[in-house]
Amino acid sequence: MPHLPYRFMAALALGLSLVVPSAQAVESACQPILEANKAKFSAPAFHDKMYDRPKANTPTGEFIKVGNKGWMKTEQGWMAVPPAMLKKMQNINADNFGMHNCKGLGMVGIRPARVYGWDLKVAGKLYTGSKLTVAYDGLPTKVETPEGAYTVTSYNGVVAPISGK
């Protein structure tokens, strides 16, 4: 697998974590975030577009899931993601991922969406201020990193990439 830029991985923090379950208890306040991640990967299809800075217009990475197949776009183009990896992505473990200090941050929009926040501790470094927006239907629509990178997720009209079929 090609090396992926840090910002690309940070924008996919919930989705691309390859962790194994832990015996530790997950903070109860993290459960809505984890449930939203499971709902996303259980959806028939979704398309993530990752942006490396606030107000960027061009995605720096993309991820598509259709059925039990997935694709990731990197500098080298589209590449298939193994089904086993998709399953691990759906079953992220907050303890092993360093997710903590989860909290609700309020509601936004006309059809109210909930916003959640959390902090991450990765390799001894603390990242504070990650945010997740979860639509009224329980599906996550936006993830924001503390550095300003963000991922927008759509669920309608998603098809496999032409070069990744």
JSON list of C-alpha atoms in Angstrom, two decimals:
[
{"chain": "A", "resi": 1, "resn": "MET", "atom": "CA", "xyz": [0.00, 0.00, 0.00]},
{"chain": "A", "resi": 2, "resn": "PRO", "atom": "CA", "xyz": [1.43, 3.43, -0.89]},
{"chain": "A", "resi": 3, "resn": "HIS", "atom": "CA", "xyz": [2.40, 5.84, 1.86]},
{"chain": "A", "resi": 4, "resn": "LEU", "atom": "CA", "xyz": [-0.50, 8.19, 2.61]},
{"chain": "A", "resi": 5, "resn": "PRO", "atom": "CA", "xyz": [0.07, 11.78, 3.74]},
{"chain": "A", "resi": 6, "resn": "TYR", "atom": "CA", "xyz": [-0.59, 12.54, 7.43]},
{"chain": "A", "resi": 7, "resn": "ARG", "atom": "CA", "xyz": [-3.31, 15.06, 6.58]},
{"chain": "A", "resi": 8, "resn": "PHE", "atom": "CA", "xyz": [-5.14, 12.48, 4.46]},
{"chain": "A", "resi": 9, "resn": "MET", "atom": "CA", "xyz": [-5.07, 10.00, 7.33]},
{"chain": "A", "resi": 10, "resn": "ALA", "atom": "CA", "xyz": [-6.08, 12.61, 9.89]},
{"chain": "A", "resi": 11, "resn": "ALA", "atom": "CA", "xyz": [-9.11, 13.58, 7.82]},
{"chain": "A", "resi": 12, "resn": "LEU", "atom": "CA", "xyz": [-10.17, 9.95, 7.79]},
{"chain": "A", "resi": 13, "resn": "ALA", "atom": "CA", "xyz": [-9.41, 9.47, 11.46]},
{"chain": "A", "resi": 14, "resn": "LEU", "atom": "CA", "xyz": [-12.60, 7.56, 12.17]},
{"chain": "A", "resi": 15, "resn": "GLY", "atom": "CA", "xyz": [-12.76, 5.61, 8.96]},
{"chain": "A", "resi": 16, "resn": "LEU", "atom": "CA", "xyz": [-9.25, 4.48, 8.21]},
{"chain": "A", "resi": 17, "resn": "SER", "atom": "CA", "xyz": [-8.15, 3.33, 11.65]},
{"chain": "A", "resi": 18, "resn": "LEU", "atom": "CA", "xyz": [-6.95, -0.25, 11.61]},
{"chain": "A", "resi": 19, "resn": "VAL", "atom": "CA", "xyz": [-7.24, -1.08, 15.27]},
{"chain": "A", "resi": 20, "resn": "VAL", "atom": "CA", "xyz": [-8.05, -4.26, 17.13]},
{"chain": "A", "resi": 21, "resn": "PRO", "atom": "CA", "xyz": [-10.64, -4.45, 19.91]},
{"chain": "A", "resi": 22, "resn": "SER", "atom": "CA", "xyz": [-9.50, -3.68, 23.43]},
{"chain": "A", "resi": 23, "resn": "ALA", "atom": "CA", "xyz": [-10.68, -5.02, 26.77]},
{"chain": "A", "resi": 24, "resn": "GLN", "atom": "CA", "xyz": [-10.87, -1.46, 28.12]},
{"chain": "A", "resi": 25, "resn": "ALA", "atom": "CA", "xyz": [-14.19, 0.32, 28.42]},
{"chain": "A", "resi": 26, "resn": "VAL", "atom": "CA", "xyz": [-15.03, 3.07, 25.91]},
{"chain": "A", "resi": 27, "resn": "GLU", "atom": "CA", "xyz": [-16.09, 6.40, 27.39]},
{"chain": "A", "resi": 28, "resn": "SER", "atom": "CA", "xyz": [-19.89, 6.44, 27.22]},
{"chain": "A", "resi": 29, "resn": "ALA", "atom": "CA", "xyz": [-19.79, 9.93, 25.69]},
{"chain": "A", "resi": 30, "resn": "CYS", "atom": "CA", "xyz": [-17.85, 8.45, 22.71]},
{"chain": "A", "resi": 31, "resn": "GLN", "atom": "CA", "xyz": [-20.64, 5.98, 21.88]},
{"chain": "A", "resi": 32, "resn": "PRO", "atom": "CA", "xyz": [-22.66, 8.35, 19.62]},
{"chain": "A", "resi": 33, "resn": "ILE", "atom": "CA", "xyz": [-19.52, 9.03, 17.56]},
{"chain": "A", "resi": 34, "resn": "LEU", "atom": "CA", "xyz": [-18.73, 5.32, 17.25]},
{"chain": "A", "resi": 35, "resn": "GLU", "atom": "CA", "xyz": [-22.36, 4.51, 16.39]},
{"chain": "A", "resi": 36, "resn": "ALA", "atom": "CA", "xyz": [-22.31, 7.16, 13.65]},
{"chain": "A", "resi": 37, "resn": "ASN", "atom": "CA", "xyz": [-19.16, 5.55, 12.22]},
{"chain": "A", "resi": 38, "resn": "LYS", "atom": "CA", "xyz": [-20.88, 2.14, 12.21]},
{"chain": "A", "resi": 39, "resn": "ALA", "atom": "CA", "xyz": [-23.95, 3.65, 10.52]},
{"chain": "A", "resi": 40, "resn": "LYS", "atom": "CA", "xyz": [-21.72, 5.19, 7.85]},
{"chain": "A", "resi": 41, "resn": "PHE", "atom": "CA", "xyz": [-20.02, 1.89, 7.02]},
{"chain": "A", "resi": 42, "resn": "SER", "atom": "CA", "xyz": [-23.37, 0.06, 7.16]},
{"chain": "A", "resi": 43, "resn": "ALA", "atom": "CA", "xyz": [-24.89, 2.46, 4.61]},
{"chain": "A", "resi": 44, "resn": "PRO", "atom": "CA", "xyz": [-25.25, 0.98, 1.10]},
{"chain": "A", "resi": 45, "resn": "ALA", "atom": "CA", "xyz": [-22.75, 3.53, -0.24]},
{"chain": "A", "resi": 46, "resn": "PHE", "atom": "CA", "xyz": [-20.84, 6.66, 0.72]},
{"chain": "A", "resi": 47, "resn": "HIS", "atom": "CA", "xyz": [-18.23, 8.98, -0.76]},
{"chain": "A", "resi": 48, "resn": "ASP", "atom": "CA", "xyz": [-15.73, 10.84, 1.43]},
{"chain": "A", "resi": 49, "resn": "LYS", "atom": "CA", "xyz": [-13.90, 13.86, 0.06]},
{"chain": "A", "resi": 50, "resn": "MET", "atom": "CA", "xyz": [-10.97, 14.99, 2.19]},
{"chain": "A", "resi": 51, "resn": "TYR", "atom": "CA", "xyz": [-9.64, 18.54, 2.19]},
{"chain": "A", "resi": 52, "resn": "ASP", "atom": "CA", "xyz": [-6.31, 19.41, 3.79]},
{"chain": "A", "resi": 53, "resn": "ARG", "atom": "CA", "xyz": [-7.12, 22.96, 4.92]},
{"chain": "A", "resi": 54, "resn": "PRO", "atom": "CA", "xyz": [-10.12, 25.15, 5.75]},
{"chain": "A", "resi": 55, "resn": "LYS", "atom": "CA", "xyz": [-12.10, 26.38, 2.74]},
{"chain": "A", "resi": 56, "resn": "ALA", "atom": "CA", "xyz": [-10.08, 24.24, 0.30]},
{"chain": "A", "resi": 57, "resn": "ASN", "atom": "CA", "xyz": [-11.85, 23.66, -3.03]},
{"chain": "A", "resi": 58, "resn": "THR", "atom": "CA", "xyz": [-10.01, 20.60, -4.30]},
{"chain": "A", "resi": 59, "resn": "PRO", "atom": "CA", "xyz": [-10.02, 17.30, -2.38]},
{"chain": "A", "resi": 60, "resn": "THR", "atom": "CA", "xyz": [-6.62, 15.90, -1.43]},
{"chain": "A", "resi": 61, "resn": "GLY", "atom": "CA", "xyz": [-8.05, 12.40, -1.05]},
{"chain": "A", "resi": 62, "resn": "GLU", "atom": "CA", "xyz": [-11.23, 10.43, -1.59]},
{"chain": "A", "resi": 63, "resn": "PHE", "atom": "CA", "xyz": [-12.75, 7.24, -0.27]},
{"chain": "A", "resi": 64, "resn": "ILE", "atom": "CA", "xyz": [-15.73, 5.40, -1.79]},
{"chain": "A", "resi": 65, "resn": "LYS", "atom": "CA", "xyz": [-17.67, 2.46, -0.41]},
{"chain": "A", "resi": 66, "resn": "VAL", "atom": "CA", "xyz": [-20.33, 0.71, -2.51]},
{"chain": "A", "resi": 67, "resn": "GLY", "atom": "CA", "xyz": [-21.79, -2.45, -0.98]},
{"chain": "A", "resi": 68, "resn": "ASN", "atom": "CA", "xyz": [-18.96, -4.48, 0.51]},
{"chain": "A", "resi": 69, "resn": "LYS", "atom": "CA", "xyz": [-16.32, -2.92, -1.76]},
{"chain": "A", "resi": 70, "resn": "GLY", "atom": "CA", "xyz": [-14.21, 0.14, -1.14]},
{"chain": "A", "resi": 71, "resn": "TRP", "atom": "CA", "xyz": [-11.70, 2.34, -2.96]},
{"chain": "A", "resi": 72, "resn": "MET", "atom": "CA", "xyz": [-9.23, 4.96, -1.83]},
{"chain": "A", "resi": 73, "resn": "LYS", "atom": "CA", "xyz": [-7.79, 7.68, -4.05]},
{"chain": "A", "resi": 74, "resn": "THR", "atom": "CA", "xyz": [-4.19, 8.69, -3.47]},
{"chain": "A", "resi": 75, "resn": "GLU", "atom": "CA", "xyz": [-1.57, 10.47, -5.51]},
{"chain": "A", "resi": 76, "resn": "GLN", "atom": "CA", "xyz": [-1.22, 7.25, -7.54]},
{"chain": "A", "resi": 77, "resn": "GLY", "atom": "CA", "xyz": [-4.96, 7.06, -8.36]},
{"chain": "A", "resi": 78, "resn": "TRP", "atom": "CA", "xyz": [-7.74, 4.76, -7.18]},
{"chain": "A", "resi": 79, "resn": "MET", "atom": "CA", "xyz": [-6.89, 1.58, -5.33]},
{"chain": "A", "resi": 80, "resn": "ALA", "atom": "CA", "xyz": [-9.15, -1.15, -3.96]},
{"chain": "A", "resi": 81, "resn": "VAL", "atom": "CA", "xyz": [-9.59, -1.54, -0.20]},
{"chain": "A", "resi": 82, "resn": "PRO", "atom": "CA", "xyz": [-9.91, -5.16, 1.01]},
{"chain": "A", "resi": 83, "resn": "PRO", "atom": "CA", "xyz": [-13.33, -6.10, 2.51]},
{"chain": "A", "resi": 84, "resn": "ALA", "atom": "CA", "xyz": [-11.63, -7.14, 5.77]},
{"chain": "A", "resi": 85, "resn": "MET", "atom": "CA", "xyz": [-10.26, -3.60, 6.11]},
{"chain": "A", "resi": 86, "resn": "LEU", "atom": "CA", "xyz": [-13.75, -2.15, 5.59]},
{"chain": "A", "resi": 87, "resn": "LYS", "atom": "CA", "xyz": [-15.02, -4.33, 8.43]},
{"chain": "A", "resi": 88, "resn": "LYS", "atom": "CA", "xyz": [-12.24, -3.11, 10.73]},
{"chain": "A", "resi": 89, "resn": "MET", "atom": "CA", "xyz": [-13.06, 0.49, 9.76]},
{"chain": "A", "resi": 90, "resn": "GLN", "atom": "CA", "xyz": [-16.68, -0.06, 10.79]},
{"chain": "A", "resi": 91, "resn": "ASN", "atom": "CA", "xyz": [-15.68, -1.50, 14.16]},
{"chain": "A", "resi": 92, "resn": "ILE", "atom": "CA", "xyz": [-13.21, 1.15, 15.30]},
{"chain": "A", "resi": 93, "resn": "ASN", "atom": "CA", "xyz": [-12.23, 0.93, 18.96]},
{"chain": "A", "resi": 94, "resn": "ALA", "atom": "CA", "xyz": [-11.98, 4.31, 20.68]},
{"chain": "A", "resi": 95, "resn": "ASP", "atom": "CA", "xyz": [-9.60, 3.10, 23.39]},
{"chain": "A", "resi": 96, "resn": "ASN", "atom": "CA", "xyz": [-6.94, 1.78, 21.05]},
{"chain": "A", "resi": 97, "resn": "PHE", "atom": "CA", "xyz": [-7.36, 4.79, 18.81]},
{"chain": "A", "resi": 98, "resn": "GLY", "atom": "CA", "xyz": [-6.68, 7.20, 21.68]},
{"chain": "A", "resi": 99, "resn": "MET", "atom": "CA", "xyz": [-10.14, 8.78, 21.47]},
{"chain": "A", "resi": 100, "resn": "HIS", "atom": "CA", "xyz": [-11.24, 10.44, 24.70]},
{"chain": "A", "resi": 101, "resn": "ASN", "atom": "CA", "xyz": [-12.90, 13.53, 26.16]},
{"chain": "A", "resi": 102, "resn": "CYS", "atom": "CA", "xyz": [-15.93, 13.02, 23.88]},
{"chain": "A", "resi": 103, "resn": "LYS", "atom": "CA", "xyz": [-18.79, 15.48, 24.25]},
{"chain": "A", "resi": 104, "resn": "GLY", "atom": "CA", "xyz": [-21.83, 16.90, 22.51]},
{"chain": "A", "resi": 105, "resn": "LEU", "atom": "CA", "xyz": [-21.24, 20.39, 21.13]},
{"chain": "A", "resi": 106, "resn": "GLY", "atom": "CA", "xyz": [-24.80, 21.26, 20.15]},
{"chain": "A", "resi": 107, "resn": "MET", "atom": "CA", "xyz": [-27.02, 21.31, 17.09]},
{"chain": "A", "resi": 108, "resn": "VAL", "atom": "CA", "xyz": [-26.72, 23.00, 13.67]},
{"chain": "A", "resi": 109, "resn": "GLY", "atom": "CA", "xyz": [-28.94, 23.40, 10.61]},
{"chain": "A", "resi": 110, "resn": "ILE", "atom": "CA", "xyz": [-32.62, 23.55, 9.74]},
{"chain": "A", "resi": 111, "resn": "ARG", "atom": "CA", "xyz": [-32.95, 19.76, 9.97]},
{"chain": "A", "resi": 112, "resn": "PRO", "atom": "CA", "xyz": [-30.94, 19.65, 13.18]},
{"chain": "A", "resi": 113, "resn": "ALA", "atom": "CA", "xyz": [-27.64, 17.83, 13.01]},
{"chain": "A", "resi": 114, "resn": "ARG", "atom": "CA", "xyz": [-25.71, 17.01, 16.16]},
{"chain": "A", "resi": 115, "resn": "VAL", "atom": "CA", "xyz": [-22.09, 18.07, 16.51]},
{"chain": "A", "resi": 116, "resn": "TYR", "atom": "CA", "xyz": [-19.73, 16.04, 18.69]},
{"chain": "A", "resi": 117, "resn": "GLY", "atom": "CA", "xyz": [-16.19, 16.74, 19.75]},
{"chain": "A", "resi": 118, "resn": "TRP", "atom": "CA", "xyz": [-13.33, 14.58, 20.97]},
{"chain": "A", "resi": 119, "resn": "ASP", "atom": "CA", "xyz": [-9.61, 14.54, 21.52]},
{"chain": "A", "resi": 120, "resn": "LEU", "atom": "CA", "xyz": [-7.06, 12.02, 20.24]},
{"chain": "A", "resi": 121, "resn": "LYS", "atom": "CA", "xyz": [-3.80, 10.81, 21.68]},
{"chain": "A", "resi": 122, "resn": "VAL", "atom": "CA", "xyz": [-1.65, 9.24, 18.95]},
{"chain": "A", "resi": 123, "resn": "ALA", "atom": "CA", "xyz": [1.93, 8.10, 19.56]},
{"chain": "A", "resi": 124, "resn": "GLY", "atom": "CA", "xyz": [2.10, 10.23, 22.71]},
{"chain": "A", "resi": 125, "resn": "LYS", "atom": "CA", "xyz": [0.92, 13.40, 20.95]},
{"chain": "A", "resi": 126, "resn": "LEU", "atom": "CA", "xyz": [-2.39, 14.99, 21.95]},
{"chain": "A", "resi": 127, "resn": "TYR", "atom": "CA", "xyz": [-4.73, 16.37, 19.26]},
{"chain": "A", "resi": 128, "resn": "THR", "atom": "CA", "xyz": [-7.61, 18.34, 20.72]},
{"chain": "A", "resi": 129, "resn": "GLY", "atom": "CA", "xyz": [-10.72, 19.63, 19.04]},
{"chain": "A", "resi": 130, "resn": "SER", "atom": "CA", "xyz": [-11.79, 17.05, 16.46]},
{"chain": "A", "resi": 131, "resn": "LYS", "atom": "CA", "xyz": [-15.45, 17.44, 15.44]},
{"chain": "A", "resi": 132, "resn": "LEU", "atom": "CA", "xyz": [-18.08, 15.24, 13.85]},
{"chain": "A", "resi": 133, "resn": "THR", "atom": "CA", "xyz": [-21.41, 16.42, 12.44]},
{"chain": "A", "resi": 134, "resn": "VAL", "atom": "CA", "xyz": [-24.12, 13.74, 12.44]},
{"chain": "A", "resi": 135, "resn": "ALA", "atom": "CA", "xyz": [-27.27, 14.40, 10.37]},
{"chain": "A", "resi": 136, "resn": "TYR", "atom": "CA", "xyz": [-30.81, 13.89, 11.68]},
{"chain": "A", "resi": 137, "resn": "ASP", "atom": "CA", "xyz": [-30.81, 10.37, 10.14]},
{"chain": "A", "resi": 138, "resn": "GLY", "atom": "CA", "xyz": [-27.78, 9.30, 12.21]},
{"chain": "A", "resi": 139, "resn": "LEU", "atom": "CA", "xyz": [-25.27, 9.43, 9.34]},
{"chain": "A", "resi": 140, "resn": "PRO", "atom": "CA", "xyz": [-22.09, 11.47, 9.71]},
{"chain": "A", "resi": 141, "resn": "THR", "atom": "CA", "xyz": [-21.69, 14.23, 7.13]},
{"chain": "A", "resi": 142, "resn": "LYS", "atom": "CA", "xyz": [-18.51, 16.07, 8.18]},
{"chain": "A", "resi": 143, "resn": "VAL", "atom": "CA", "xyz": [-15.36, 15.39, 10.21]},
{"chain": "A", "resi": 144, "resn": "GLU", "atom": "CA", "xyz": [-13.04, 18.26, 11.13]},
{"chain": "A", "resi": 145, "resn": "THR", "atom": "CA", "xyz": [-9.53, 17.98, 12.51]},
{"chain": "A", "resi": 146, "resn": "PRO", "atom": "CA", "xyz": [-8.02, 20.53, 14.90]},
{"chain": "A", "resi": 147, "resn": "GLU", "atom": "CA", "xyz": [-5.64, 21.66, 12.13]},
{"chain": "A", "resi": 148, "resn": "GLY", "atom": "CA", "xyz": [-8.54, 22.61, 9.84]},
{"chain": "A", "resi": 149, "resn": "ALA", "atom": "CA", "xyz": [-8.55, 19.59, 7.54]},
{"chain": "A", "resi": 150, "resn": "TYR", "atom": "CA", "xyz": [-12.04, 18.27, 6.94]},
{"chain": "A", "resi": 151, "resn": "THR", "atom": "CA", "xyz": [-13.93, 15.43, 5.28]},
{"chain": "A", "resi": 152, "resn": "VAL", "atom": "CA", "xyz": [-17.37, 15.76, 3.71]},
{"chain": "A", "resi": 153, "resn": "THR", "atom": "CA", "xyz": [-19.40, 12.57, 3.28]},
{"chain": "A", "resi": 154, "resn": "SER", "atom": "CA", "xyz": [-22.24, 12.08, 0.78]},
{"chain": "A", "resi": 155, "resn": "TYR", "atom": "CA", "xyz": [-24.52, 9.05, 0.52]},
{"chain": "A", "resi": 156, "resn": "ASN", "atom": "CA", "xyz": [-26.65, 9.62, -2.60]},
{"chain": "A", "resi": 157, "resn": "GLY", "atom": "CA", "xyz": [-25.64, 8.86, -6.18]},
{"chain": "A", "resi": 158, "resn": "VAL", "atom": "CA", "xyz": [-22.41, 7.15, -5.14]},
{"chain": "A", "resi": 159, "resn": "VAL", "atom": "CA", "xyz": [-20.86, 4.79, -7.71]},
{"chain": "A", "resi": 160, "resn": "ALA", "atom": "CA", "xyz": [-17.59, 2.89, -7.93]},
{"chain": "A", "resi": 161, "resn": "PRO", "atom": "CA", "xyz": [-14.71, 4.85, -9.45]},
{"chain": "A", "resi": 162, "resn": "ILE", "atom": "CA", "xyz": [-14.17, 4.03, -13.13]},
{"chain": "A", "resi": 163, "resn": "SER", "atom": "CA", "xyz": [-10.52, 3.08, -12.67]},
{"chain": "A", "resi": 164, "resn": "GLY", "atom": "CA", "xyz": [-11.29, 1.13, -9.47]},
{"chain": "A", "resi": 165, "resn": "LYS", "atom": "CA", "xyz": [-14.04, -1.24, -10.66]}
]
